[in-house]
């Protein structure tokens, strides 16, 4: 496919949502920079996407927990991308996070600290250029803490707040900041979980929503992949704490 001169930086290329997003952009003619912790795994994705779409795909090794290496990583990327999409996430296990400090730390850093710091660095570069789009994948789990996943939810709430503040700060700079909340998605991360069909999206559905929000002329700042989540979470947030703490959620 002939390129259109635009470049996507995809953070988290080996995830199901990451792969679907990269393919969606590649099929639209974008050049793609893929990142992941293991070069070999990302290279396999790059080879497959290039073969399927004819896009130019490059590979970059990046561990979202190695925050000190972020400046060097950005220096290795050949050019500043037009759009960055960060799909990094780790659901973790709530019962382990309650008892194991190391596990809770990993979940919090993977879902909040690493993505926020990296997107912050990219935001500075986009602002200096005067253009660019930042897409962060947060979660409906961050809309209100629930006993079943509050460590993961707290980290995603932090990312949502970070993206909101970044959007507010950069609103007149020519840089867009979009928050995407997929809800349940049928991926390897949710494999084995009983998911409600009405609330569950497929990775390609998420990818198409990302592309439409970031590149399709939409001015939406916060996107729920399935629209039903917006009123559902509005109601959830409005439940008084005295009642909410007695619910099994």
CSV table of C-alpha atoms in Angstrom, one decimal:
chain,number,residue,atom,x,y,z
A,1,UNK,CA,0.0,0.0,0.0
A,2,UNK,CA,1.3,3.4,-0.9
A,3,UNK,CA,2.1,5.5,2.2
A,4,UNK,CA,0.3,8.8,2.9
A,5,UNK,CA,3.3,10.3,4.7
A,6,UNK,CA,1.9,9.9,8.2
A,7,UNK,CA,3.4,7.8,11.0
A,8,UNK,CA,1.9,6.0,14.0
A,9,UNK,CA,3.9,5.1,17.1
A,10,UNK,CA,2.2,2.2,18.8
A,11,UNK,CA,3.1,1.5,22.4
A,12,UNK,CA,2.3,-2.2,23.2
A,13,UNK,CA,2.3,-3.8,19.8
A,14,UNK,CA,2.1,-7.4,20.9
A,15,UNK,CA,-1.3,-7.0,22.7
A,16,UNK,CA,-4.5,-7.9,20.8
A,17,UNK,CA,-5.7,-4.3,20.8
A,18,UNK,CA,-2.2,-3.1,19.8
A,19,UNK,CA,-2.0,-5.5,16.8
A,20,UNK,CA,-5.5,-4.6,15.6
A,21,UNK,CA,-4.8,-0.9,15.9
A,22,UNK,CA,-1.5,-1.2,14.0
A,23,UNK,CA,-3.3,-3.1,11.2
A,24,UNK,CA,-6.1,-0.5,11.0
A,25,UNK,CA,-3.6,2.4,10.6
A,26,UNK,CA,-1.4,0.4,8.2
A,27,UNK,CA,-4.4,-0.4,6.0
A,28,UNK,CA,-5.1,3.4,5.9
A,29,UNK,CA,-1.6,3.9,4.5
A,30,UNK,CA,0.3,5.0,7.6
A,31,UNK,CA,3.9,4.1,8.4
A,32,UNK,CA,4.1,2.2,11.7
A,33,UNK,CA,6.6,2.2,14.6
A,34,UNK,CA,5.9,-0.8,16.8
A,35,UNK,CA,7.2,-1.2,20.3
A,36,UNK,CA,7.3,-4.0,22.8
A,37,UNK,CA,9.4,-5.6,25.5
A,38,UNK,CA,10.8,-8.4,23.3
A,39,UNK,CA,12.3,-7.5,20.0
A,40,UNK,CA,11.7,-10.9,18.4
A,41,UNK,CA,8.0,-10.9,19.3
A,42,UNK,CA,7.5,-7.4,18.0
A,43,UNK,CA,9.4,-8.3,14.8
A,44,UNK,CA,7.0,-11.1,14.2
A,45,UNK,CA,4.1,-8.7,14.4
A,46,UNK,CA,5.9,-6.2,12.1
A,47,UNK,CA,6.6,-8.8,9.5
A,48,UNK,CA,3.0,-10.0,9.5
A,49,UNK,CA,1.5,-6.5,9.3
A,50,UNK,CA,3.9,-5.5,6.5
A,51,UNK,CA,3.0,-8.6,4.6
A,52,UNK,CA,-0.7,-8.1,5.0
A,53,UNK,CA,-0.8,-4.4,4.3
A,54,UNK,CA,2.3,-3.4,2.4
A,55,UNK,CA,3.0,-0.7,5.0
A,56,UNK,CA,6.5,0.3,6.2
A,57,UNK,CA,6.8,-1.1,9.7
A,58,UNK,CA,9.7,-0.6,12.1
A,59,UNK,CA,10.5,-2.3,15.4
A,60,UNK,CA,11.6,-0.7,18.7
A,61,UNK,CA,12.3,-2.5,21.9
A,62,UNK,CA,10.7,-0.7,24.9
A,63,UNK,CA,9.8,-1.9,28.4
A,64,UNK,CA,7.2,0.5,29.9
A,65,UNK,CA,8.6,-0.1,33.4
A,66,UNK,CA,12.1,1.1,32.5
A,67,UNK,CA,11.2,4.7,32.7
A,68,UNK,CA,14.8,5.9,32.8
A,69,UNK,CA,15.3,4.7,29.3
A,70,UNK,CA,12.5,6.7,27.8
A,71,UNK,CA,14.6,9.6,26.5
A,72,UNK,CA,17.0,7.3,24.8
A,73,UNK,CA,14.1,5.4,23.2
A,74,UNK,CA,12.6,8.5,21.8
A,75,UNK,CA,16.0,9.5,20.5
A,76,UNK,CA,16.2,6.1,18.6
A,77,UNK,CA,12.8,6.7,16.8
A,78,UNK,CA,13.8,8.0,13.4
A,79,UNK,CA,11.2,10.8,13.3
A,80,UNK,CA,8.5,12.2,15.6
A,81,UNK,CA,5.3,10.5,14.8
A,82,UNK,CA,2.0,12.2,13.9
A,83,UNK,CA,0.0,10.1,16.3
A,84,UNK,CA,1.0,8.0,19.3
A,85,UNK,CA,-1.4,5.3,20.7
A,86,UNK,CA,-0.5,3.7,24.0
A,87,UNK,CA,-2.4,0.4,24.6
A,88,UNK,CA,-0.2,-0.9,27.4
A,89,UNK,CA,-2.1,-2.5,30.2
A,90,UNK,CA,-1.8,-5.3,32.8
A,91,UNK,CA,-5.0,-6.5,34.6
A,92,UNK,CA,-3.1,-8.4,37.2
A,93,UNK,CA,-4.8,-10.3,40.0
A,94,UNK,CA,-6.6,-8.3,42.7
A,95,UNK,CA,-6.2,-10.9,45.4
A,96,UNK,CA,-2.4,-11.0,44.8
A,97,UNK,CA,-2.1,-7.2,44.7
A,98,UNK,CA,-3.8,-7.0,48.1
A,99,UNK,CA,-1.1,-9.2,49.7
A,100,UNK,CA,2.0,-8.9,47.4
A,101,UNK,CA,3.6,-5.4,47.3
A,102,UNK,CA,5.7,-6.4,44.2
A,103,UNK,CA,2.6,-7.4,42.2
A,104,UNK,CA,0.6,-4.3,43.2
A,105,UNK,CA,3.6,-2.2,42.2
A,106,UNK,CA,3.8,-3.8,38.8
A,107,UNK,CA,0.1,-3.3,38.1
A,108,UNK,CA,0.2,0.3,39.2
A,109,UNK,CA,3.4,1.2,37.3
A,110,UNK,CA,2.3,-0.7,34.1
A,111,UNK,CA,-1.1,1.0,33.9
A,112,UNK,CA,-0.2,4.5,35.1
A,113,UNK,CA,3.3,5.5,35.8
A,114,UNK,CA,5.0,4.2,32.7
A,115,UNK,CA,2.4,5.3,30.2
A,116,UNK,CA,1.9,8.7,31.8
A,117,UNK,CA,5.6,9.5,31.9
A,118,UNK,CA,6.2,8.4,28.3
A,119,UNK,CA,3.2,10.2,26.9
A,120,UNK,CA,4.3,13.3,28.9
A,121,UNK,CA,7.6,13.3,27.1
A,122,UNK,CA,5.9,12.9,23.7
A,123,UNK,CA,3.5,15.6,24.6
A,124,UNK,CA,6.4,18.1,25.1
A,125,UNK,CA,7.8,17.2,21.7
A,126,UNK,CA,4.4,17.5,20.0
A,127,UNK,CA,3.7,20.9,21.7
A,128,UNK,CA,7.1,22.2,20.5
A,129,UNK,CA,6.2,21.1,16.9
A,130,UNK,CA,2.6,22.5,17.3
A,131,UNK,CA,0.8,19.3,16.2
A,132,UNK,CA,0.2,15.7,17.0
A,133,UNK,CA,-2.4,13.3,18.5
A,134,UNK,CA,-2.0,11.3,21.7
A,135,UNK,CA,-4.3,8.4,22.4
A,136,UNK,CA,-4.2,6.7,25.8
A,137,UNK,CA,-6.2,3.6,26.5
A,138,UNK,CA,-7.7,3.8,30.0
A,139,UNK,CA,-10.6,1.8,31.4
A,140,UNK,CA,-14.1,2.0,32.8
A,141,UNK,CA,-12.5,0.4,35.9
A,142,UNK,CA,-11.0,3.8,36.6
A,143,UNK,CA,-14.4,5.5,36.8
A,144,UNK,CA,-15.1,4.3,40.3
A,145,UNK,CA,-13.1,1.9,42.6
A,146,UNK,CA,-14.7,-1.5,43.1
A,147,UNK,CA,-13.6,-4.2,45.5
A,148,UNK,CA,-13.0,-6.7,42.7
A,149,UNK,CA,-10.3,-4.7,40.8
A,150,UNK,CA,-9.5,-1.5,42.7
A,151,UNK,CA,-5.7,-1.7,42.3
A,152,UNK,CA,-6.0,-1.9,38.5
A,153,UNK,CA,-8.9,0.6,38.6
A,154,UNK,CA,-6.9,3.1,40.7
A,155,UNK,CA,-4.0,3.0,38.2
A,156,UNK,CA,-6.4,3.5,35.3
A,157,UNK,CA,-8.1,6.3,37.2
A,158,UNK,CA,-4.7,8.0,37.5
A,159,UNK,CA,-4.1,7.6,33.8
A,160,UNK,CA,-7.5,9.1,33.0
A,161,UNK,CA,-6.8,12.1,35.3
A,162,UNK,CA,-3.3,12.5,33.7
A,163,UNK,CA,-4.8,12.5,30.2
A,164,UNK,CA,-7.5,15.0,31.2
A,165,UNK,CA,-4.9,17.4,32.7
A,166,UNK,CA,-2.7,17.0,29.6
A,167,UNK,CA,-5.6,17.7,27.3
A,168,UNK,CA,-6.6,20.8,29.3
A,169,UNK,CA,-3.0,22.1,29.3
A,170,UNK,CA,-2.4,21.5,25.6
A,171,UNK,CA,-5.9,22.5,24.3
A,172,UNK,CA,-4.4,25.6,22.5
A,173,UNK,CA,-1.2,24.1,21.3
A,174,UNK,CA,-2.4,22.1,18.3
A,175,UNK,CA,-2.0,18.8,20.2
A,176,UNK,CA,-5.0,16.6,20.7
A,177,UNK,CA,-5.3,14.2,23.6
A,178,UNK,CA,-7.9,11.4,23.4
A,179,UNK,CA,-8.9,9.0,26.2
A,180,UNK,CA,-10.4,5.7,25.1
A,181,UNK,CA,-12.2,3.4,27.5
A,182,UNK,CA,-12.9,0.0,25.9
A,183,UNK,CA,-14.8,-1.7,28.7
A,184,UNK,CA,-14.6,-5.5,28.4
A,185,UNK,CA,-12.6,-6.7,25.4
A,186,UNK,CA,-12.3,-10.3,24.2
A,187,UNK,CA,-8.5,-10.6,24.4
A,188,UNK,CA,-5.8,-12.9,25.9
A,189,UNK,CA,-5.9,-10.7,29.0
A,190,UNK,CA,-9.6,-11.6,29.6
A,191,UNK,CA,-9.3,-15.2,28.5
A,192,UNK,CA,-11.3,-17.5,30.7
A,193,UNK,CA,-13.5,-14.7,32.1
A,194,UNK,CA,-17.3,-14.8,31.6
A,195,UNK,CA,-18.0,-11.6,29.7
A,196,UNK,CA,-21.4,-10.0,29.1
A,197,UNK,CA,-21.9,-9.9,25.3
A,198,UNK,CA,-23.6,-6.5,25.3
A,199,UNK,CA,-20.7,-4.9,27.1
A,200,UNK,CA,-17.8,-6.8,25.4
A,201,UNK,CA,-16.0,-5.5,22.3
A,202,UNK,CA,-13.6,-7.2,20.0
A,203,UNK,CA,-10.1,-5.9,19.5
A,204,UNK,CA,-10.8,-4.7,15.9
A,205,UNK,CA,-13.8,-2.8,17.2
A,206,UNK,CA,-11.6,-1.0,19.7
A,207,UNK,CA,-9.1,-0.3,16.9
A,208,UNK,CA,-11.7,1.2,14.6
A,209,UNK,CA,-13.0,3.5,17.5
A,210,UNK,CA,-9.4,4.6,18.1
A,211,UNK,CA,-8.8,5.5,14.5
A,212,UNK,CA,-12.2,7.2,14.1
A,213,UNK,CA,-11.6,9.3,17.3
A,214,UNK,CA,-8.0,10.2,16.4
A,215,UNK,CA,-8.1,10.6,12.7
A,216,UNK,CA,-11.7,10.6,11.5
A,217,UNK,CA,-12.7,14.1,12.2
A,218,UNK,CA,-14.3,13.4,15.5
A,219,UNK,CA,-13.8,15.9,18.3
A,220,UNK,CA,-14.6,13.5,21.1
A,221,UNK,CA,-12.1,13.8,23.9
A,222,UNK,CA,-13.3,10.8,25.9
A,223,UNK,CA,-14.5,7.7,24.0
A,224,UNK,CA,-16.4,4.7,25.4
A,225,UNK,CA,-16.0,2.0,22.8
A,226,UNK,CA,-19.5,0.7,23.4
A,227,UNK,CA,-21.8,3.7,24.1
A,228,UNK,CA,-23.8,1.8,26.7
A,229,UNK,CA,-20.8,2.2,29.1
A,230,UNK,CA,-21.2,6.0,29.4
A,231,UNK,CA,-24.7,6.0,31.0
A,232,UNK,CA,-23.8,2.9,33.0
A,233,UNK,CA,-20.8,4.5,34.5
A,234,UNK,CA,-22.6,7.8,35.1
A,235,UNK,CA,-25.1,5.9,37.2
A,236,UNK,CA,-22.4,3.9,38.9
A,237,UNK,CA,-20.5,7.1,39.9
A,238,UNK,CA,-23.8,8.7,41.2
A,239,UNK,CA,-24.5,5.9,43.8
A,240,UNK,CA,-24.0,7.3,47.3
A,241,UNK,CA,-21.0,5.8,49.1
A,242,UNK,CA,-23.1,4.6,51.9
A,243,UNK,CA,-25.0,2.3,49.5
A,244,UNK,CA,-22.1,1.6,47.1
A,245,UNK,CA,-19.9,0.1,49.9
A,246,UNK,CA,-22.5,-2.6,50.5
A,247,UNK,CA,-22.7,-3.7,46.9
A,248,UNK,CA,-20.7,-6.7,45.6
A,249,UNK,CA,-19.0,-5.3,42.6
